[in-house]
CSV table of C-alpha atoms in Angstrom, one decimal:
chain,number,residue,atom,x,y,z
C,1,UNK,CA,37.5,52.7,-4.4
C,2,UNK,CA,34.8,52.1,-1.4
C,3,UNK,CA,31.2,52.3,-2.0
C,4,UNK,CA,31.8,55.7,-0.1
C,5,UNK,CA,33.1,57.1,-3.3
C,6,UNK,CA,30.9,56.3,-5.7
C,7,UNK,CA,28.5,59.1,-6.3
C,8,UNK,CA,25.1,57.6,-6.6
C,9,UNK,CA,24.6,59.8,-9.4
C,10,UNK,CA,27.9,59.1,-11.3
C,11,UNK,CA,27.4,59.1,-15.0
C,12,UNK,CA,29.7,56.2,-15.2
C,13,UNK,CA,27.0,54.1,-13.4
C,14,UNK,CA,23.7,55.1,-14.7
C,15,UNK,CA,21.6,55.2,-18.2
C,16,UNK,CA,19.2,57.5,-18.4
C,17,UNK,CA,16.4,56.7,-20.8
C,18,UNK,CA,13.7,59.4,-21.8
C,19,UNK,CA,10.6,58.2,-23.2
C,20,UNK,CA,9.0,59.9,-25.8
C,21,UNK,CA,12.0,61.8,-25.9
C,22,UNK,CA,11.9,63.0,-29.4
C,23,UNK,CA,10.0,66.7,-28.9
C,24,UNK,CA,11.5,69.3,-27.5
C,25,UNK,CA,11.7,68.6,-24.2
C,26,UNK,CA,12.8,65.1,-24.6
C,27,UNK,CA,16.0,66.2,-26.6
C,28,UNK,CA,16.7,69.3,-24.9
C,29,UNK,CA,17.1,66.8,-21.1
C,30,UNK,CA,19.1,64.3,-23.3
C,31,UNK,CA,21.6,66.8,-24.9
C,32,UNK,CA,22.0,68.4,-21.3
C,33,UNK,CA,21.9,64.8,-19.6
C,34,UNK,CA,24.6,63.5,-22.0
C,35,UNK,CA,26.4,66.6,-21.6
C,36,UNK,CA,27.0,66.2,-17.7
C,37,UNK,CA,28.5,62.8,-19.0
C,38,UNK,CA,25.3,60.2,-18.9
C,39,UNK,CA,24.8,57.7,-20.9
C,40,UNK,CA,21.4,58.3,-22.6
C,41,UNK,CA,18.6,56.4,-24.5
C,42,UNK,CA,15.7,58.5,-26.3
C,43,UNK,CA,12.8,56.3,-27.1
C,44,UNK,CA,9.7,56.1,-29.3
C,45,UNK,CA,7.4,54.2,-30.7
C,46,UNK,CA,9.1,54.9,-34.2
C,47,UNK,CA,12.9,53.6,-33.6
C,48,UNK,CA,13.9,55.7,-36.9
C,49,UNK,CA,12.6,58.5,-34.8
C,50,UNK,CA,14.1,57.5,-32.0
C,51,UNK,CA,17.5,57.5,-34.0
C,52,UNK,CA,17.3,60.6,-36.3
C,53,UNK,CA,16.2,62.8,-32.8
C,54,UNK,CA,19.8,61.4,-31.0
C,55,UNK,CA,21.5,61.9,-34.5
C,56,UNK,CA,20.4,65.7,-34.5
C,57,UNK,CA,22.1,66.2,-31.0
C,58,UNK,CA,25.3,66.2,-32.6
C,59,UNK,CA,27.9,63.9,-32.2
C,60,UNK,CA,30.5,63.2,-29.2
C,61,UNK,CA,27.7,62.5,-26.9
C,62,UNK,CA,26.5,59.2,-25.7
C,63,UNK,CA,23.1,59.4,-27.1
C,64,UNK,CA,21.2,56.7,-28.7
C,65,UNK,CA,18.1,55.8,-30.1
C,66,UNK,CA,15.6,52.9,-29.7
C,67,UNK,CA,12.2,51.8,-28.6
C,68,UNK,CA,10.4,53.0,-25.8
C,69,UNK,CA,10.2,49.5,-24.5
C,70,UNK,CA,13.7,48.9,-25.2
C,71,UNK,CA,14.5,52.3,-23.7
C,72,UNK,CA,12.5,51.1,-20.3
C,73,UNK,CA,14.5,47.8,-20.1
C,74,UNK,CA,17.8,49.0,-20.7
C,75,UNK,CA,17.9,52.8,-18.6
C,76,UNK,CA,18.5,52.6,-15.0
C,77,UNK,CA,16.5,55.7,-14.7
C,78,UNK,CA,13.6,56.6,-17.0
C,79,UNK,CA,12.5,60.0,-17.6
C,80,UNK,CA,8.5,60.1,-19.0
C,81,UNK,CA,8.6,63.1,-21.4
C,82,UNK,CA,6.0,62.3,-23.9
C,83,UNK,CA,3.1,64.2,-24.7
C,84,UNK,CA,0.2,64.6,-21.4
C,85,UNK,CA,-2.3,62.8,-24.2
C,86,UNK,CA,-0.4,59.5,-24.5
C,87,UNK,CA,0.7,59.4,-20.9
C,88,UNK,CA,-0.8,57.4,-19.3
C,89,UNK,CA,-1.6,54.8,-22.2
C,90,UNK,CA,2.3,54.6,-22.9
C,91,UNK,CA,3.4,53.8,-19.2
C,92,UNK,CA,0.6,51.4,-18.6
C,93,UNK,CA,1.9,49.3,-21.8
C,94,UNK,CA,5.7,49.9,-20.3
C,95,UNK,CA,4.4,48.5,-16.3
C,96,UNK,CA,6.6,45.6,-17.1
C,97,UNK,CA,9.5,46.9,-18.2
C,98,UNK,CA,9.6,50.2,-15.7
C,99,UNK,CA,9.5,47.2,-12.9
C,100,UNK,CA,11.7,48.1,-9.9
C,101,UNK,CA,13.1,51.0,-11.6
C,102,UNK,CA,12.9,55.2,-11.1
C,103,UNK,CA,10.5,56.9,-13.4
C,104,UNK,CA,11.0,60.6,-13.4
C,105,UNK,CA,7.9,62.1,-14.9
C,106,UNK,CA,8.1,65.7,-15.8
C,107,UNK,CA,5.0,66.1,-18.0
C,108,UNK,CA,3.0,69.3,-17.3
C,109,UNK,CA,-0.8,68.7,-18.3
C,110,UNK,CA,-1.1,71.9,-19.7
C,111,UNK,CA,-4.1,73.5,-22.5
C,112,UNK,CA,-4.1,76.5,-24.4
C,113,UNK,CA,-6.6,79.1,-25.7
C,114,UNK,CA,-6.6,82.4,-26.6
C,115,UNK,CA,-6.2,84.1,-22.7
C,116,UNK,CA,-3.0,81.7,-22.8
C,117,UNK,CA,-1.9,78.6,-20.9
C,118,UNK,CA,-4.0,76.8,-17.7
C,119,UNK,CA,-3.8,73.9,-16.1
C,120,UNK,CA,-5.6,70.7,-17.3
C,121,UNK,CA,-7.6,68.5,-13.9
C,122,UNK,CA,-5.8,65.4,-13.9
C,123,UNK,CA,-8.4,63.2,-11.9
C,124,UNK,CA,-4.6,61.2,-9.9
C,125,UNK,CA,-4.1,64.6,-8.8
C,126,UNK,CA,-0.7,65.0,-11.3
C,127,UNK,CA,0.6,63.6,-14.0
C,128,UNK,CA,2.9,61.9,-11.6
C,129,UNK,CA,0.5,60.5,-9.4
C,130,UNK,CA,-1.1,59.2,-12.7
C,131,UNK,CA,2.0,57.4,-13.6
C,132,UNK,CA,2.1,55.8,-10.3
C,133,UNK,CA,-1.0,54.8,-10.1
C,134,UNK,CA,-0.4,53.0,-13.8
C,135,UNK,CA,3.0,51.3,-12.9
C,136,UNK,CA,2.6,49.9,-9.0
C,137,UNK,CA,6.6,48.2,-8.9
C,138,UNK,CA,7.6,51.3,-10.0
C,139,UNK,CA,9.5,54.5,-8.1
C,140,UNK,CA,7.8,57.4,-9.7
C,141,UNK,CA,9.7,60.7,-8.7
C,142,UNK,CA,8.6,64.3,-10.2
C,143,UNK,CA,10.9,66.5,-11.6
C,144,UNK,CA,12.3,68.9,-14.6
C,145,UNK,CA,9.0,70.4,-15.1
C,146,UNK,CA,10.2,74.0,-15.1
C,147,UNK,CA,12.9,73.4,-18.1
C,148,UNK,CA,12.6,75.4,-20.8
C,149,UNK,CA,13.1,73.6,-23.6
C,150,UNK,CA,14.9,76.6,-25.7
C,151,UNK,CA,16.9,76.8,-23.6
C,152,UNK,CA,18.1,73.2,-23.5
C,153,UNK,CA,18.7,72.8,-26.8
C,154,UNK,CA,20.3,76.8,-27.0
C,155,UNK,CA,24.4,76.0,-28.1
C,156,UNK,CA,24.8,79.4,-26.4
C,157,UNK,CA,23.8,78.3,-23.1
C,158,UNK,CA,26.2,77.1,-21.2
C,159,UNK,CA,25.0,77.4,-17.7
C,160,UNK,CA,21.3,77.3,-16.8
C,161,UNK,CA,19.7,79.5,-13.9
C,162,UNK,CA,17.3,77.1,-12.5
C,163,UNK,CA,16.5,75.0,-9.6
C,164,UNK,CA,14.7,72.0,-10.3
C,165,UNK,CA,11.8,71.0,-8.2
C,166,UNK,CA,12.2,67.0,-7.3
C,167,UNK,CA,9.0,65.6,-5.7
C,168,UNK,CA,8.5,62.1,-4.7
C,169,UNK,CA,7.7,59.7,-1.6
C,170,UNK,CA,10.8,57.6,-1.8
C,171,UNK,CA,14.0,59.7,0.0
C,172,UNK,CA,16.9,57.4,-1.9
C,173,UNK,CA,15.2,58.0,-5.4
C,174,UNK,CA,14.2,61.7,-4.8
C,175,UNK,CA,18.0,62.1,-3.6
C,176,UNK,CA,19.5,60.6,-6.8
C,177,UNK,CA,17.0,62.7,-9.6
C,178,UNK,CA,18.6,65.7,-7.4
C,179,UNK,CA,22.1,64.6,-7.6
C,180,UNK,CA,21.3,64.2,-11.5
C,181,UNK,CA,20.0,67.4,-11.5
C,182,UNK,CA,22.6,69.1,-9.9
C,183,UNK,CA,24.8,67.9,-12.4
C,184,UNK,CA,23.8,70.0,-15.5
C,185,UNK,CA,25.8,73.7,-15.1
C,186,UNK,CA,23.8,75.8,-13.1
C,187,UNK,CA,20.8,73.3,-11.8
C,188,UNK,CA,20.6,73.1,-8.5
C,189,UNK,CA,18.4,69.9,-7.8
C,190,UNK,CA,15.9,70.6,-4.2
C,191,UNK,CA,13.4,68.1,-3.3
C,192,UNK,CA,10.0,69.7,-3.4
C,193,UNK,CA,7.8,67.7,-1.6
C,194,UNK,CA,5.8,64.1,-1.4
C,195,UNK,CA,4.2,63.3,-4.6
C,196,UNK,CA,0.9,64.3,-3.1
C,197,UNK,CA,1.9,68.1,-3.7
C,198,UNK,CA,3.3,67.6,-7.1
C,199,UNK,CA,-0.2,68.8,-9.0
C,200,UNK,CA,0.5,72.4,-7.9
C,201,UNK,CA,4.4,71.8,-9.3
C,202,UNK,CA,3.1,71.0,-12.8
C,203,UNK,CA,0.2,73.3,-12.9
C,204,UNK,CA,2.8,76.1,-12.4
C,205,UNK,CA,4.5,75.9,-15.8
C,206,UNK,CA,1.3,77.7,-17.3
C,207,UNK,CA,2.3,80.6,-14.7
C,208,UNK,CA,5.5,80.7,-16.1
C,209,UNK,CA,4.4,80.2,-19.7
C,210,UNK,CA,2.2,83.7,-19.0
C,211,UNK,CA,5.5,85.5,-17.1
C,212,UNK,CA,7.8,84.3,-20.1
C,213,UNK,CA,4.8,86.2,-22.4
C,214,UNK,CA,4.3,89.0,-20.5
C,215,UNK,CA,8.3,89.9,-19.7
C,216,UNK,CA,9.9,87.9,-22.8
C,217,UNK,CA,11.8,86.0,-20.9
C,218,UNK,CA,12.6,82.2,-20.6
C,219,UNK,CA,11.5,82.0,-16.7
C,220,UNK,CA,12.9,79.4,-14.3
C,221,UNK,CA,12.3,79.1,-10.5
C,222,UNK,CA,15.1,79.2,-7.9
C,223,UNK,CA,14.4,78.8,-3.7
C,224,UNK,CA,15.8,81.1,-1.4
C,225,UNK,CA,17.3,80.1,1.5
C,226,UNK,CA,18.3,76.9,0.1
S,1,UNK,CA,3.6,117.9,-10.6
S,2,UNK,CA,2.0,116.3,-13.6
S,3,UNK,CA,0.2,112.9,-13.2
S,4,UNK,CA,3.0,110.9,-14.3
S,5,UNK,CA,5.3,111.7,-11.7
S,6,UNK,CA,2.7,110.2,-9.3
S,7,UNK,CA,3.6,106.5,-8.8
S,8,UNK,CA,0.4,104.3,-8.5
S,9,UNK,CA,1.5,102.7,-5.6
S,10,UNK,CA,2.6,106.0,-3.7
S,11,UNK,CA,2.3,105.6,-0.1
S,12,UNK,CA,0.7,108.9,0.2
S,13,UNK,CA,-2.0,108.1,-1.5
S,14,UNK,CA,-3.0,104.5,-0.6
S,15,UNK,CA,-4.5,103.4,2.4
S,16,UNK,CA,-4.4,99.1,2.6
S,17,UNK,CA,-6.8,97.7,4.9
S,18,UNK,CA,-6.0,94.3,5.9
S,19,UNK,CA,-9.3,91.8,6.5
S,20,UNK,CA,-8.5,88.9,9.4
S,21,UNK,CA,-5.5,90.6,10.2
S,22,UNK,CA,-4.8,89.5,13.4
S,23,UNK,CA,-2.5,86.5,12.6
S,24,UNK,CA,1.3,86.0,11.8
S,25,UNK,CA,1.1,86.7,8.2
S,26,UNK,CA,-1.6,89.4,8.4
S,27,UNK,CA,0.7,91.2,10.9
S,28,UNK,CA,3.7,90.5,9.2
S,29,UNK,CA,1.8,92.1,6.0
S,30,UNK,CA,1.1,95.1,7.8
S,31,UNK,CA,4.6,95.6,9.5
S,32,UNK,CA,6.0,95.8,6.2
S,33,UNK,CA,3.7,97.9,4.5
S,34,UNK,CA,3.8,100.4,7.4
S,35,UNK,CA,7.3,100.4,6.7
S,36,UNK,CA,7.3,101.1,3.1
S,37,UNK,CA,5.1,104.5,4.4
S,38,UNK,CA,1.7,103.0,3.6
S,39,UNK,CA,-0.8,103.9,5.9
S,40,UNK,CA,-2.5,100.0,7.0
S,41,UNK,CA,-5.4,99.0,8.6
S,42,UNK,CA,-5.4,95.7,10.6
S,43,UNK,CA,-9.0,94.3,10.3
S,44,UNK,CA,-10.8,91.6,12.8
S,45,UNK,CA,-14.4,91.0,13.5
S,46,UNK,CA,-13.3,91.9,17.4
S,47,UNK,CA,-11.9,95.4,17.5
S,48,UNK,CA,-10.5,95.3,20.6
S,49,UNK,CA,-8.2,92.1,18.8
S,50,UNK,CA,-7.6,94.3,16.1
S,51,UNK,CA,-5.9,97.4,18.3
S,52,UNK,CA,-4.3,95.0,19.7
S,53,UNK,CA,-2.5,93.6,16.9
S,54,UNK,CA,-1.8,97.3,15.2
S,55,UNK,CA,-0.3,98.1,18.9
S,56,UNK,CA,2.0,94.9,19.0
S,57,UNK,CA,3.7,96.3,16.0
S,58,UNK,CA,5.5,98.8,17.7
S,59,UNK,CA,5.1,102.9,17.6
S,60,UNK,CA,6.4,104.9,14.5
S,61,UNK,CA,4.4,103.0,12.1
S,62,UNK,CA,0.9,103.9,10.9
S,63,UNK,CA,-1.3,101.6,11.5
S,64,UNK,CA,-4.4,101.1,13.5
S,65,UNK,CA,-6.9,98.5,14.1
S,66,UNK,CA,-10.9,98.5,13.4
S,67,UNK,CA,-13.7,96.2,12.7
S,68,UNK,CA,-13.6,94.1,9.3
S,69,UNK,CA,-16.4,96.2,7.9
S,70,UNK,CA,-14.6,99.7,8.5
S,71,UNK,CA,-11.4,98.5,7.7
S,72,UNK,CA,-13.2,97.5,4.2
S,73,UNK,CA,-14.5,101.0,3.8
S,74,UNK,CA,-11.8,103.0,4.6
S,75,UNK,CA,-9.8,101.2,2.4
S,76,UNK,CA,-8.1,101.6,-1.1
S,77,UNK,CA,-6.8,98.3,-1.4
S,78,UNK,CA,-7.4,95.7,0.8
S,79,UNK,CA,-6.2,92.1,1.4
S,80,UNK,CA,-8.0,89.4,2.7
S,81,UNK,CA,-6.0,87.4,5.3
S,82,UNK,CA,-7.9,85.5,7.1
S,83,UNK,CA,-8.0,81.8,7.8
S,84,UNK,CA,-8.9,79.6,5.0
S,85,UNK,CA,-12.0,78.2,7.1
S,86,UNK,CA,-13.7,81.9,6.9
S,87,UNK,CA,-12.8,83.1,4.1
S,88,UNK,CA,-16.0,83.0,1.8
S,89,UNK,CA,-18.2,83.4,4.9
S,90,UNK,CA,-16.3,86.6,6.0
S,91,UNK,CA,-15.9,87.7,2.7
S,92,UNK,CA,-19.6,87.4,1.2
S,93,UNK,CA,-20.6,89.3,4.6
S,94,UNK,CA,-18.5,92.3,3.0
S,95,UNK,CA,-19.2,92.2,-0.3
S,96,UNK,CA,-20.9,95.8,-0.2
S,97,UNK,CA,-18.2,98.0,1.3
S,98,UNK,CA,-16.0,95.9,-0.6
S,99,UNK,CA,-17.7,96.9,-4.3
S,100,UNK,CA,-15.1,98.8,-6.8
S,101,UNK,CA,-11.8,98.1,-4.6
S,102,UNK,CA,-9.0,95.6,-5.3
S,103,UNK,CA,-9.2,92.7,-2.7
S,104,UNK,CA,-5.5,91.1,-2.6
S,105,UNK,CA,-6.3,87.5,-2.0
S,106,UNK,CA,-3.0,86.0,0.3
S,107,UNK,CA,-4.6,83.3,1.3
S,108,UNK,CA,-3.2,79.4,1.0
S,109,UNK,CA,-6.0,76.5,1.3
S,110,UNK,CA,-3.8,74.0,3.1
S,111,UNK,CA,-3.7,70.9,5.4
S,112,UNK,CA,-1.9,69.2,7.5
S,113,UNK,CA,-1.6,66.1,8.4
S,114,UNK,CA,1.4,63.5,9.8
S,115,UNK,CA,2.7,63.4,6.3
S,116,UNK,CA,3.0,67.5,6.3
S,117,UNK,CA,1.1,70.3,4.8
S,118,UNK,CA,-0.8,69.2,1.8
S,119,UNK,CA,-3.3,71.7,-0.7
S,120,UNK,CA,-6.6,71.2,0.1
S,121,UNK,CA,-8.9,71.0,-3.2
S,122,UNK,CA,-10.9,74.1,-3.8
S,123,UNK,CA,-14.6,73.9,-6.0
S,124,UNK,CA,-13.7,77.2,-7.4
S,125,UNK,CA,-10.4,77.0,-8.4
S,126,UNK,CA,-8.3,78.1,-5.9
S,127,UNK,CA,-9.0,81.2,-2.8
S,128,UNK,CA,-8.8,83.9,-4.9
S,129,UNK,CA,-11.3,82.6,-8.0
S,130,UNK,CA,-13.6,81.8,-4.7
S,131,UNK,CA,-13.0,85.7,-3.6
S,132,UNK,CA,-14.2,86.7,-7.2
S,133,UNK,CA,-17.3,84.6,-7.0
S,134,UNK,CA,-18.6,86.3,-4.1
S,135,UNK,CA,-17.2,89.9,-5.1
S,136,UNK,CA,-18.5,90.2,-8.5
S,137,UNK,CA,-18.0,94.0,-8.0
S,138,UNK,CA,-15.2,93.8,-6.5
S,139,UNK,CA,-11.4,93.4,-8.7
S,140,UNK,CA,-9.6,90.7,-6.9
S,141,UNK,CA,-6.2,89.9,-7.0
S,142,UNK,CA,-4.4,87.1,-6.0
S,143,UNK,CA,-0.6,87.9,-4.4
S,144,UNK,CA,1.7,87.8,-1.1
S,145,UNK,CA,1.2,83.7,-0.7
S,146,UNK,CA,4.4,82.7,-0.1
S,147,UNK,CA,6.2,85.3,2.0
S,148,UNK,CA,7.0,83.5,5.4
S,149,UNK,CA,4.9,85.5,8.5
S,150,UNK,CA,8.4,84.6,10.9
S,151,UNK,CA,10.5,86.7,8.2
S,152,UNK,CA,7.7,89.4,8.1
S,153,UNK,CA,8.0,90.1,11.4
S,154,UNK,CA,11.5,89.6,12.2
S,155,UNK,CA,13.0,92.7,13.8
S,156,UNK,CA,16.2,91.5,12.4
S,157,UNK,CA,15.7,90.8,8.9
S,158,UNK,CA,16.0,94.2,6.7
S,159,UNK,CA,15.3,92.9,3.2
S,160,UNK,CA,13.4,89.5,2.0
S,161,UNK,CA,14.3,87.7,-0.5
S,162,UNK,CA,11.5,86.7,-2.7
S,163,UNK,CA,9.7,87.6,-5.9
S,164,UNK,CA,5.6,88.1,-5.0
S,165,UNK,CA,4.0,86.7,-8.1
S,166,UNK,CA,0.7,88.7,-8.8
S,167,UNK,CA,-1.9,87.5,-10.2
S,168,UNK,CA,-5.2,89.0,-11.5
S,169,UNK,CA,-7.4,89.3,-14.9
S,170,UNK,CA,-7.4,92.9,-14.6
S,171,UNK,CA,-3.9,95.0,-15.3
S,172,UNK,CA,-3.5,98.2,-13.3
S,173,UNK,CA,-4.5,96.3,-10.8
S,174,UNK,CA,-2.1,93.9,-11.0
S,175,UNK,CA,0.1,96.5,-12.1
S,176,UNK,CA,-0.6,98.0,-9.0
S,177,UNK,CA,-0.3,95.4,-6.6
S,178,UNK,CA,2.8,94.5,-8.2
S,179,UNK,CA,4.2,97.9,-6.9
S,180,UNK,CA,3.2,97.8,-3.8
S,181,UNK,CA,4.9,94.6,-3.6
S,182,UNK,CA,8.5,96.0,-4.5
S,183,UNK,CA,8.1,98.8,-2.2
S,184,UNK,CA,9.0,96.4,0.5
S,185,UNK,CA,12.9,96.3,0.9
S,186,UNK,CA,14.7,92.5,-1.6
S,187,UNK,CA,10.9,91.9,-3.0
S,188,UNK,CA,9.9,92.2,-6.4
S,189,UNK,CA,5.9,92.1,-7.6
S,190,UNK,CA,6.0,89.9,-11.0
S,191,UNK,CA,2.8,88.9,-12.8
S,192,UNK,CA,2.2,85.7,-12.4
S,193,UNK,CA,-0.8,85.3,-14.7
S,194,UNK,CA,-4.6,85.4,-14.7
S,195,UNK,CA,-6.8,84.6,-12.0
S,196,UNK,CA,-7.7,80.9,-13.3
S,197,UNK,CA,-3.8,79.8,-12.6
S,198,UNK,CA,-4.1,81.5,-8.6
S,199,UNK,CA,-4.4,77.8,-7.4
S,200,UNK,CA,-1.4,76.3,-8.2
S,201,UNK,CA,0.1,79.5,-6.8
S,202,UNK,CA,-1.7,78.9,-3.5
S,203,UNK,CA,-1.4,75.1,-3.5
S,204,UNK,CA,3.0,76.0,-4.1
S,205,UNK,CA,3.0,76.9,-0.6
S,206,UNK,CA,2.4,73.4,1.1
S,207,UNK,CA,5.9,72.5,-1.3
S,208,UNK,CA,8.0,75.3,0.4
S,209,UNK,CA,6.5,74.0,3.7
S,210,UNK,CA,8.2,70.9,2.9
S,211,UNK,CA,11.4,72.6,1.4
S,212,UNK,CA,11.5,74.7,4.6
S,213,UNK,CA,11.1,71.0,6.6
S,214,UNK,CA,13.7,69.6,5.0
S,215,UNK,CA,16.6,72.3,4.8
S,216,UNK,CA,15.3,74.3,7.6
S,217,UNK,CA,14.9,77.2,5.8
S,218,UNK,CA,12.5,79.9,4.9
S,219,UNK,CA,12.0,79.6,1.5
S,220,UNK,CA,11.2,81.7,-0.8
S,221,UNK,CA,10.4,81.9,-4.7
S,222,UNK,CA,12.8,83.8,-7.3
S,223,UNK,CA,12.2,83.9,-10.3
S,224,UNK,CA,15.0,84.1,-13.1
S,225,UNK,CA,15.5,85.3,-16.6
S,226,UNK,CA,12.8,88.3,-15.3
């Protein structure tokens, strides 16, 4: 086998960890991640957590539980999936660990009230741009923001109808979070843009949380012409 | 015929006026609206420019040109077009003849610069919450921003393929642009939510800039499970 065969996204080759991977979100990427054949890591502050969350994603899949700084260490890619209130406090405290590797951050800053979902100002510009700015010797690519969750986690769905928006400055790393993408049944993984235009990419979730309200549907986007 | 049978967006009985019409995507706009059997009006503050432009679209469609402030007036819906840099100026100027109709905001607050098209940060919110601030009599809706002016005005292209999201605090009228939207051949109108989340709607359009960059495309927005 020559280098020219290896996939850069092979499962064979990469851990995927997901911080703060024990809500919805977090378990729905690892039981889809795992299911494309990655490895994958779920962290949180609470290992037990960590644990019980990969145990309730069923068995025959290569998910595991730990630390989130154990998670960072050990993943060749990281997704950030924790709550838009601890983000940027939990990255800063994992800068050493997230050194040289890709973060994928697919946090949407999102509030609710009662005329439904908006988006929060994030002084970075993004979430993403926040994570950047907290972890310097790190990639930081943004993606999976669209995801619903439901249907993640949904044994009934085999196939999801979704592109996935990759954003990021760095073409190798926003070419791999594609390839990973592309891998789940049904994603198609498109890069979005520079990192610069990934506050719009976020902020859009609360438009689709209002179209899933108003049509009761579980929306996803997909690009034409692509 | 009873009232139901008449469709809100019947092209018999709407007239659409379209402010700063004179560039791609305000022709483009009123090529295809013509087509769907809407009588248009292509707006400029030179009227001369604006007969011009109605004229450049070929005979067999109905549409003519006037001044800004006629076009405003004559009128059911209107959409405001116009560059970014005039847009509260121009606007403000027509807030009277403007009072009780449903302005249809298209417009994207963008930049460019050697890195690509970027958003540009709005104090309002985003075009369409500035339209609202300077029409308080006027319903304004927030729609069309991402259909490409080169497809809209493409002798060969019969159908586009893109959902228009539709945004707006106020329902018929959203309801109603919405309509108008699918009477143009492959689009569908979809609500996209209230008027507070128009600027990540706007700000989406420097991303399928870069998407259409790098896949040389022209890319549009579905989206699924709707």
């Amino acid at each position: 086998m020559t280098a020219d065969n290896v996939h850069p996204a092979d499962p064979a080759t990469l851990t995927i960890g997901i911080l703060g991977g024990t809500g919805d979100q977090g378990r729905g990427l690892a039981r889809r991640l795992a299911m494309a054949g990655y490895r994958v890591i779920i962290g949180s502050r609470d290992p037990g957590r960590a644990s019980a969350a990969a145990e309730s994603l069923g068995g025959g899949l290569l998910i595991s539980g730990a630390p989130n700084a154990e998670v960072a260490l050990e993943s060749d890619v990281v997704i950030a999936a924790m709550p838009w209130e601890g983000h940027r406090d939990l990255l800063a405290s994992l800068a050493g660990p997230l050194a040289g590797k890709i973060l994928v951050d697919c946090v949407n800053p999102m509030g609710f009230d009662g005329k439904g979902a908006y988006a929060l100002p994030v002084p970075e510009g993004s979430a993403a741009q926040q994570a950047a700015d907290v972890l310097p010797d790190t990639i930081v690519v943004g993606a999976f923001h669209h995801v619903s969750a439901e249907l993640l986690l949904d044994p009934e769905v085999d196939s999801l109808d979704l592109d996935v928006l990759v954003l990021g400055d760095d073409r190798p790393a926003t070419d791999l979070v594609a390839a990973i993408a592309s891998r789940i049944p049904g994603v198609r993984g498109i890069y979005g843009g520079r990192l610069r235009n990934c506050g719009q990419v976020e902020a859009l979730t609360a438009n689709l949380v209002s179209i899933n309200r108003r049509y009761k549907a579980h929306s996803g986007l997909r690009i034409t012409d692509v």
